[in-house]
C-alpha positions as MATLAB code, in Angstrom:
seq = 'MVKGKAKKKATGKETISLNPPPKKKSSFLWKNVASGIMALFAVIYTVMRRTGGNPLVYIEETDEVMLRRVFFSGEVWAIGCADSTTGAPPDNFEAVAVRLKESEINFGVLDCTAKLPSGRSTIQRWKLKSREKPIIFVTNGAQVIQIIPSAARNEYDLIRELRLAAVRRPAIITNANLFQEKCLFKPRCLLILAGSELEHTITKSLDKIMGRFATNSENNTLVAFAELDATSWKLDIEGFDTGDKIKLRRFESGAHRAVYFKNDSLTTIKALAHYRGGFSESSITAFLHAVISDENRLVSLDAIPTIVKRPRPKRPAPPKPDPSSTDDADSKAAQRRKRRSELKDEQIKSKHPDVLTDEDRERLKQQQQREREAKARESMERQAADSAFISDADIDFDIEESSSQVEDSIEEHDDDDIEEI';
ca = [
    -117.665  -56.946 -107.913;
    -118.467  -57.198 -104.184;
    -118.427  -60.228 -102.468;
    -120.592  -60.679  -99.726;
    -123.293  -63.281  -98.430;
    -126.862  -62.620  -99.279;
    -128.681  -63.068  -95.649;
    -132.337  -63.266  -95.402;
    -134.545  -61.061  -92.981;
    -137.034  -61.529  -90.979;
    -139.228  -59.829  -93.660;
    -138.369  -61.954  -96.515;
    -136.164  -59.528  -98.455;
    -132.467  -60.687  -98.956;
    -129.274  -58.596  -98.079;
    -125.747  -59.611  -98.672;
    -122.831  -58.431  -95.855;
    -119.893  -56.587  -97.007;
    -117.469  -57.942  -94.731;
    -114.831  -60.976  -95.462;
    -114.900  -64.010  -94.326;
    -112.994  -64.801  -90.928;
    -109.423  -66.741  -91.273;
    -108.813  -69.641  -89.814;
    -107.246  -69.909  -85.989;
    -103.196  -70.021  -86.068;
    -101.101  -73.178  -84.669;
     -99.388  -72.860  -81.753;
     -96.642  -75.272  -82.783;
     -94.002  -72.688  -83.344;
     -94.830  -71.883  -79.184;
     -94.373  -75.328  -78.029;
     -91.768  -76.051  -80.390;
     -89.696  -72.984  -78.845;
     -90.897  -73.596  -75.325;
     -89.585  -77.198  -75.420;
     -85.772  -76.073  -77.139;
     -86.095  -73.632  -73.627;
     -86.586  -76.527  -71.068;
     -83.811  -78.645  -73.008;
     -81.289  -75.830  -72.430;
     -82.333  -75.536  -68.818;
     -81.840  -79.678  -68.540;
     -78.736  -79.873  -69.777;
     -77.544  -76.634  -67.821;
     -78.728  -78.032  -64.325;
     -77.071  -80.978  -65.637;
     -73.754  -79.571  -65.947;
     -73.485  -77.564  -63.149;
     -74.448  -80.950  -61.182;
     -71.306  -83.137  -62.601;
     -67.800  -81.896  -64.337;
     -68.982  -78.607  -65.669;
     -68.964  -77.231  -61.753;
     -67.077  -77.894  -59.271;
     -70.273  -77.609  -56.655;
     -71.850  -80.859  -55.537;
     -75.451  -80.213  -55.016;
     -76.051  -82.883  -51.978;
     -79.222  -84.569  -51.158;
     -80.322  -83.984  -47.436;
     -81.302  -88.063  -47.714;
     -78.186  -89.064  -48.881;
     -76.762  -91.056  -45.705;
     -73.250  -91.751  -47.652;
     -72.713  -88.598  -48.980;
     -73.365  -86.166  -45.535;
     -71.008  -89.394  -43.940;
     -68.253  -88.301  -46.558;
     -68.873  -84.635  -45.893;
     -68.824  -84.239  -42.077;
     -67.042  -87.274  -41.150;
     -64.313  -88.622  -43.293;
     -61.727  -85.902  -42.195;
     -62.267  -84.677  -46.124;
     -62.382  -80.595  -46.311;
     -65.370  -79.376  -47.523;
     -66.892  -75.853  -47.719;
     -70.867  -76.116  -47.331;
     -73.055  -73.641  -49.251;
     -76.720  -73.465  -47.569;
     -78.749  -73.155  -49.933;
     -81.659  -70.415  -50.662;
     -84.837  -72.185  -49.345;
     -87.058  -70.703  -52.016;
     -84.643  -70.693  -55.031;
     -82.478  -73.380  -53.869;
     -79.427  -71.170  -55.598;
     -75.787  -71.035  -53.498;
     -75.091  -67.738  -51.913;
     -73.543  -64.958  -53.762;
     -69.361  -65.521  -54.883;
     -69.619  -68.865  -53.424;
     -69.970  -70.551  -57.105;
     -67.313  -67.926  -58.320;
     -65.121  -68.923  -55.445;
     -65.522  -72.900  -56.003;
     -64.593  -72.517  -59.534;
     -61.209  -70.562  -58.238;
     -59.941  -73.591  -55.655;
     -61.231  -76.442  -57.580;
     -57.042  -77.036  -57.775;
     -57.457  -77.275  -53.920;
     -57.674  -79.862  -51.490;
     -61.210  -77.869  -51.079;
     -64.361  -79.451  -51.819;
     -67.214  -77.614  -52.148;
     -71.279  -78.274  -51.784;
     -74.834  -77.205  -51.505;
     -76.944  -78.117  -48.996;
     -80.377  -76.885  -48.000;
     -79.786  -76.414  -44.232;
     -82.774  -76.018  -43.436;
     -83.893  -79.494  -44.095;
     -84.338  -82.303  -41.883;
     -81.459  -84.972  -42.078;
     -82.093  -88.789  -41.314;
     -81.438  -88.308  -37.534;
     -84.688  -85.995  -37.979;
     -82.760  -82.484  -36.881;
     -82.247  -79.936  -39.449;
     -78.222  -79.135  -40.672;
     -78.640  -75.861  -38.965;
     -80.082  -77.619  -35.514;
     -77.116  -80.432  -35.995;
     -74.304  -78.392  -36.133;
     -75.881  -75.061  -33.817;
     -75.164  -72.879  -36.990;
     -76.267  -68.884  -36.699;
     -79.417  -68.893  -38.747;
     -79.966  -65.508  -38.729;
     -76.540  -64.660  -39.905;
     -77.005  -64.818  -44.252;
     -75.672  -65.566  -46.025;
     -74.556  -69.443  -44.325;
     -71.345  -70.687  -45.194;
     -69.631  -73.888  -43.060;
     -66.335  -75.376  -43.773;
     -66.058  -78.793  -41.978;
     -62.671  -80.720  -41.962;
     -62.916  -83.597  -39.743;
     -62.311  -81.950  -37.329;
     -64.682  -78.871  -36.276;
     -67.296  -77.126  -38.300;
     -66.492  -73.825  -38.455;
     -68.916  -71.134  -39.772;
     -67.774  -68.462  -42.084;
     -68.692  -64.675  -40.779;
     -71.016  -63.195  -43.594;
     -69.431  -60.472  -44.144;
     -66.992  -62.285  -46.043;
     -68.824  -63.361  -48.789;
     -69.543  -59.493  -50.325;
     -65.990  -60.379  -51.769;
     -64.483  -63.303  -53.420;
     -60.663  -62.819  -52.169;
     -62.393  -62.025  -48.521;
     -63.949  -65.533  -48.421;
     -61.293  -67.466  -50.634;
     -58.987  -65.856  -47.293;
     -61.593  -67.275  -44.705;
     -62.096  -70.567  -46.137;
     -58.490  -70.974  -46.202;
     -57.745  -70.051  -42.699;
     -60.755  -72.750  -41.767;
     -59.430  -75.608  -43.855;
     -56.344  -75.662  -41.084;
     -57.417  -78.653  -38.617;
     -56.434  -76.923  -35.257;
     -56.731  -78.972  -31.739;
     -59.772  -78.299  -29.492;
     -58.730  -75.632  -27.184;
     -58.434  -76.386  -23.617;
     -59.294  -73.546  -20.850;
     -60.824  -75.235  -18.100;
     -62.017  -78.860  -16.482;
     -65.647  -78.897  -18.276;
     -63.952  -78.337  -21.639;
     -61.485  -81.290  -21.222;
     -64.152  -83.437  -20.397;
     -66.446  -82.256  -23.173;
     -63.808  -82.056  -26.068;
     -61.439  -84.864  -25.076;
     -61.712  -86.686  -21.942;
     -65.271  -88.189  -22.825;
     -64.730  -89.005  -25.755;
     -63.609  -92.501  -27.343;
     -60.406  -91.611  -28.222;
     -58.445  -88.286  -27.802;
     -55.033  -86.597  -28.180;
     -54.634  -84.074  -25.642;
     -51.579  -82.327  -26.876;
     -49.971  -80.300  -23.424;
     -47.914  -77.049  -24.979;
     -44.875  -76.045  -23.471;
     -45.248  -72.899  -25.328;
     -46.871  -71.387  -28.309;
     -47.123  -74.251  -31.112;
     -44.677  -73.647  -33.331;
     -45.888  -72.810  -37.277;
     -43.777  -76.443  -38.411;
     -45.780  -78.592  -35.729;
     -49.298  -76.807  -36.257;
     -48.822  -77.697  -40.075;
     -48.176  -81.328  -38.767;
     -51.024  -81.670  -36.697;
     -52.959  -79.862  -39.259;
     -51.627  -83.530  -41.733;
     -51.932  -85.978  -38.784;
     -55.604  -84.679  -37.875;
     -56.235  -85.177  -41.766;
     -55.310  -89.272  -40.566;
     -57.032  -89.464  -37.274;
     -59.265  -86.273  -37.252;
     -62.749  -87.490  -35.699;
     -66.468  -86.123  -34.714;
     -67.775  -87.241  -32.101;
     -70.318  -89.759  -34.104;
     -67.230  -91.518  -35.594;
     -66.127  -94.082  -32.744;
     -62.652  -95.282  -34.653;
     -61.532  -92.298  -34.982;
     -59.349  -89.686  -32.535;
     -59.984  -86.062  -31.346;
     -57.905  -83.706  -30.769;
     -56.865  -81.131  -27.541;
     -54.624  -78.765  -26.741;
     -53.981  -77.554  -23.132;
     -51.854  -74.298  -22.052;
     -49.312  -76.765  -20.085;
     -47.896  -73.335  -18.623;
     -51.299  -72.219  -16.803;
     -52.598  -75.878  -16.592;
     -51.898  -79.458  -15.593;
     -53.159  -82.488  -15.410;
     -53.755  -83.943  -11.299;
     -51.778  -86.920  -12.064;
     -48.541  -85.116  -13.363;
     -45.804  -85.750  -10.498;
     -47.311  -88.430   -8.832;
     -47.381  -92.784   -9.407;
     -50.474  -92.492  -11.743;
     -48.277  -90.050  -13.627;
     -44.973  -92.146  -13.824;
     -46.596  -94.722  -15.079;
     -48.658  -93.386  -18.211;
     -45.157  -92.479  -18.636;
     -46.065  -88.719  -18.627;
     -42.615  -86.370  -18.346;
     -41.970  -84.035  -16.304;
     -43.129  -80.077  -17.337;
     -40.491  -78.087  -18.533;
     -40.949  -75.012  -20.209;
     -40.715  -75.012  -24.165;
     -40.986  -78.457  -24.675;
     -44.651  -80.121  -26.017;
     -45.704  -83.297  -24.684;
     -48.911  -85.760  -25.607;
     -51.033  -88.013  -23.614;
     -53.613  -90.780  -25.171;
     -57.015  -91.117  -23.619;
     -58.792  -94.278  -24.440;
     -62.488  -94.187  -22.910;
     -63.885  -97.242  -22.903;
     -67.180  -96.261  -20.490;
     -67.609  -92.932  -18.572;
     -65.996  -95.302  -14.892;
     -62.899  -96.613  -17.463;
     -60.403  -94.472  -19.060;
     -57.454  -95.467  -20.148;
     -54.336  -93.328  -20.802;
     -50.346  -93.384  -22.307;
     -48.184  -90.526  -23.187;
     -46.133  -90.002  -25.876;
     -42.223  -90.536  -24.515;
     -40.415  -91.835  -27.221;
     -38.835  -89.315  -29.807;
     -39.244  -85.752  -30.469;
     -42.925  -83.777  -30.936;
     -43.124  -84.347  -34.904;
     -45.300  -85.463  -37.551;
     -43.340  -88.660  -37.742;
     -42.949  -89.665  -34.079;
     -46.898  -88.866  -33.267;
     -48.394  -90.536  -36.398;
     -46.804  -93.571  -35.590;
     -47.146  -93.474  -31.933;
     -51.190  -93.326  -32.720;
     -50.922  -96.269  -34.686;
     -48.712  -98.300  -31.740;
     -51.626  -97.286  -29.179;
     -54.848  -97.585  -31.241;
     -53.691 -101.078  -33.412;
     -52.443 -102.319  -29.596;
     -54.518 -101.005  -26.236;
     -52.755 -103.520  -23.955;
     -49.903 -100.841  -24.141;
     -52.873  -98.386  -22.543;
     -52.872  -98.215  -18.377;
     -56.366  -98.234  -16.585;
     -56.942  -95.302  -14.450;
     -57.830  -95.749  -11.202;
     -59.498  -92.245  -11.347;
     -60.923  -90.178  -13.953;
     -58.365  -87.319  -14.039;
     -58.681  -84.063  -14.395;
     -56.932  -80.343  -14.807;
     -55.950  -77.752  -12.323;
     -53.963  -74.620  -12.628;
     -50.697  -75.065  -12.457;
     -48.679  -72.733   -9.558;
     -46.827  -70.082   -9.913;
     -43.101  -70.498   -9.452;
     -42.147  -68.554   -6.252;
     -40.275  -65.689   -6.327;
     -37.083  -65.872   -4.445;
     -37.138  -63.285   -0.813;
     -35.388  -60.214   -1.299;
     -31.584  -60.911    0.806;
     -31.609  -59.559    4.506;
     -29.621  -55.865    4.232;
     -26.345  -56.258    6.635;
     -26.593  -54.519    9.918;
     -23.105  -53.252    9.054;
     -23.860  -51.848    5.362;
     -27.342  -50.169    7.498;
     -25.148  -48.134    9.056;
     -22.542  -46.875    6.331;
     -25.541  -45.836    4.203;
     -26.966  -43.877    7.287;
     -24.094  -42.319    7.608;
     -23.305  -41.394    3.978;
     -27.134  -40.718    3.941;
     -26.261  -37.855    6.630;
     -22.799  -36.799    5.146;
     -24.776  -35.966    2.099;
     -27.333  -34.140    3.708;
     -24.878  -32.255    5.299;
     -22.937  -31.379    2.638;
     -26.070  -29.978    0.440;
     -26.947  -27.844    3.283;
     -23.311  -26.303    3.872;
     -23.503  -26.102   -0.481;
     -26.708  -24.527   -0.274;
     -25.176  -21.612    2.519;
     -22.545  -21.219    0.409;
     -24.585  -20.515   -2.814;
     -26.619  -17.803   -0.263;
     -23.464  -15.956    1.550;
     -21.770  -15.950   -2.361;
     -24.876  -14.045   -3.567;
     -25.260  -11.585   -0.110;
     -20.989  -11.496    1.013;
     -22.075   -8.652    3.823;
     -23.999  -10.947    5.742;
     -20.753  -12.851    6.571;
     -19.990  -12.914   10.517;
     -16.775  -13.631   12.217;
     -17.643  -17.463   12.863;
     -18.681  -17.626    8.777;
     -15.393  -16.386    7.443;
     -13.561  -19.448   10.126;
     -15.657  -21.862    9.166;
     -15.459  -20.290    5.835;
     -11.512  -20.507    5.513;
     -11.340  -24.738    7.411;
     -13.824  -25.553    4.685;
     -11.492  -24.360    1.597;
      -8.750  -25.373    3.615;
     -10.400  -29.428    3.752;
     -11.070  -29.052    0.273;
      -7.434  -28.268   -0.346;
      -6.124  -30.962    1.737;
      -8.065  -33.599   -0.127;
      -7.382  -31.972   -3.557;
      -3.907  -32.409   -3.263;
      -4.227  -35.822   -1.087;
      -5.598  -37.671   -4.297;
      -3.137  -35.790   -6.340;
      -0.613  -37.737   -4.398;
      -1.900  -41.036   -4.673;
      -1.933  -40.574   -8.105;
       1.237  -40.126   -8.234;
       2.381  -42.322   -6.267;
       0.388  -45.239   -8.317;
       2.635  -43.481  -11.141;
       5.278  -44.151   -9.735;
       5.604  -47.789   -7.876;
       8.747  -48.182   -8.410;
       9.967  -45.361   -5.838;
      11.394  -46.535   -2.823;
       9.664  -46.242    0.573;
      12.200  -43.467    1.444;
      11.601  -41.521   -1.235;
       8.192  -42.063   -1.246;
       8.423  -40.978    3.269;
      10.766  -37.563    1.777;
       8.682  -36.749   -1.622;
       5.011  -36.720    1.368;
       6.617  -34.657    3.524;
       8.095  -32.062    1.447;
       4.869  -32.237   -0.629;
       2.911  -31.200    2.816;
       5.108  -28.764    3.654;
       4.416  -27.230    0.319;
       0.722  -27.562    0.341;
       0.699  -25.899    3.990;
       2.231  -23.251    2.511;
       0.045  -22.942   -0.017;
      -2.752  -23.047    2.126;
      -1.833  -20.406    4.398;
      -1.222  -18.251    1.088;
      -4.808  -19.075   -0.326;
      -6.243  -18.231    3.117;
      -4.597  -14.645    3.099;
      -5.493  -14.211   -0.322;
      -9.518  -15.427    0.217;
      -9.458  -13.360    3.730;
      -8.546  -10.679    2.140;
     -10.971  -11.298   -0.479;
     -13.800  -11.654    1.632;
];
């Protein structure tokens, strides 16, 4: 039996439909449950990333307390600028944060394009290069250092660059304008006058000292650090009464010095040099504590100091030649030239004996005789030196006898040489 619904047409006849009745629509209960579970997992994952489950700290651009801690507390922070569309940190940044979570480097994520409470973005405030992606920088209390983008391609290069940037280093002074900008016009500054390249131990000590006294321009209670190559530059007050008043020692190659400046205003600057103890972490730390706690020690400067090029030491003038020694040198040079000419003539004549004339033979005979006499004289002098114990009479007798023997031998050799020629 076929079930159907009878319908009445306009003709008045009833017809039967063979199509089954339509089913009721299924509810979306299970779909809503599944989407709710996925949303819950997403919330849990986000909470874990922002808390202890992940070393990354997500920093809000409106959180002034956290921003001041990141940039002005002296702590070391590696900041990855979040993607403006997804909010995700740069590639490999989270993996490196996990690897270095036990180190002194803190890791954070910040929207660097958003405006800070000051009205400028992080990129504008710290003059970051926005065209280079990803944007990663390190702030250590003394500087804000941007990491080259190529270092973020793998974890090892990024770890190396972050560790190098984490080391606090004084600002390098290379001209008078930088001296004013990086040191003199800061509220407080310690200028290091390096007598040579800073040793590794001193660099490590300065990193620790700057960790305690590090500064940026917006914090007036801390100290800026700058380094000047004292072998090429010097303070214009060095060596004068003002330099002596602030107890600045004279320059010595290889010895490091330091001068503390306090800028009360653009026209009033006080200073004092570090003069007690060696250039070590403990002595510099004690010195800074002393001048910060008691500024009455400082000496007011009459004028704004600057740096100038250190004059190079004059080379001693070469000694003037002695006229007598010059004459001796000229005569010896003439003798050498004459001797070279004679040797050249001898070589020519030895190869061509037919060209010898009677004068040549006579001159050659005299030359050979002089050479033999010189050799005999040298041998006699050596014999005399070896037998110094012989009496003067015996020496005279031996010389006369040897001279007669030499003359006889010379005459024999001369006859033989002439016959050979």
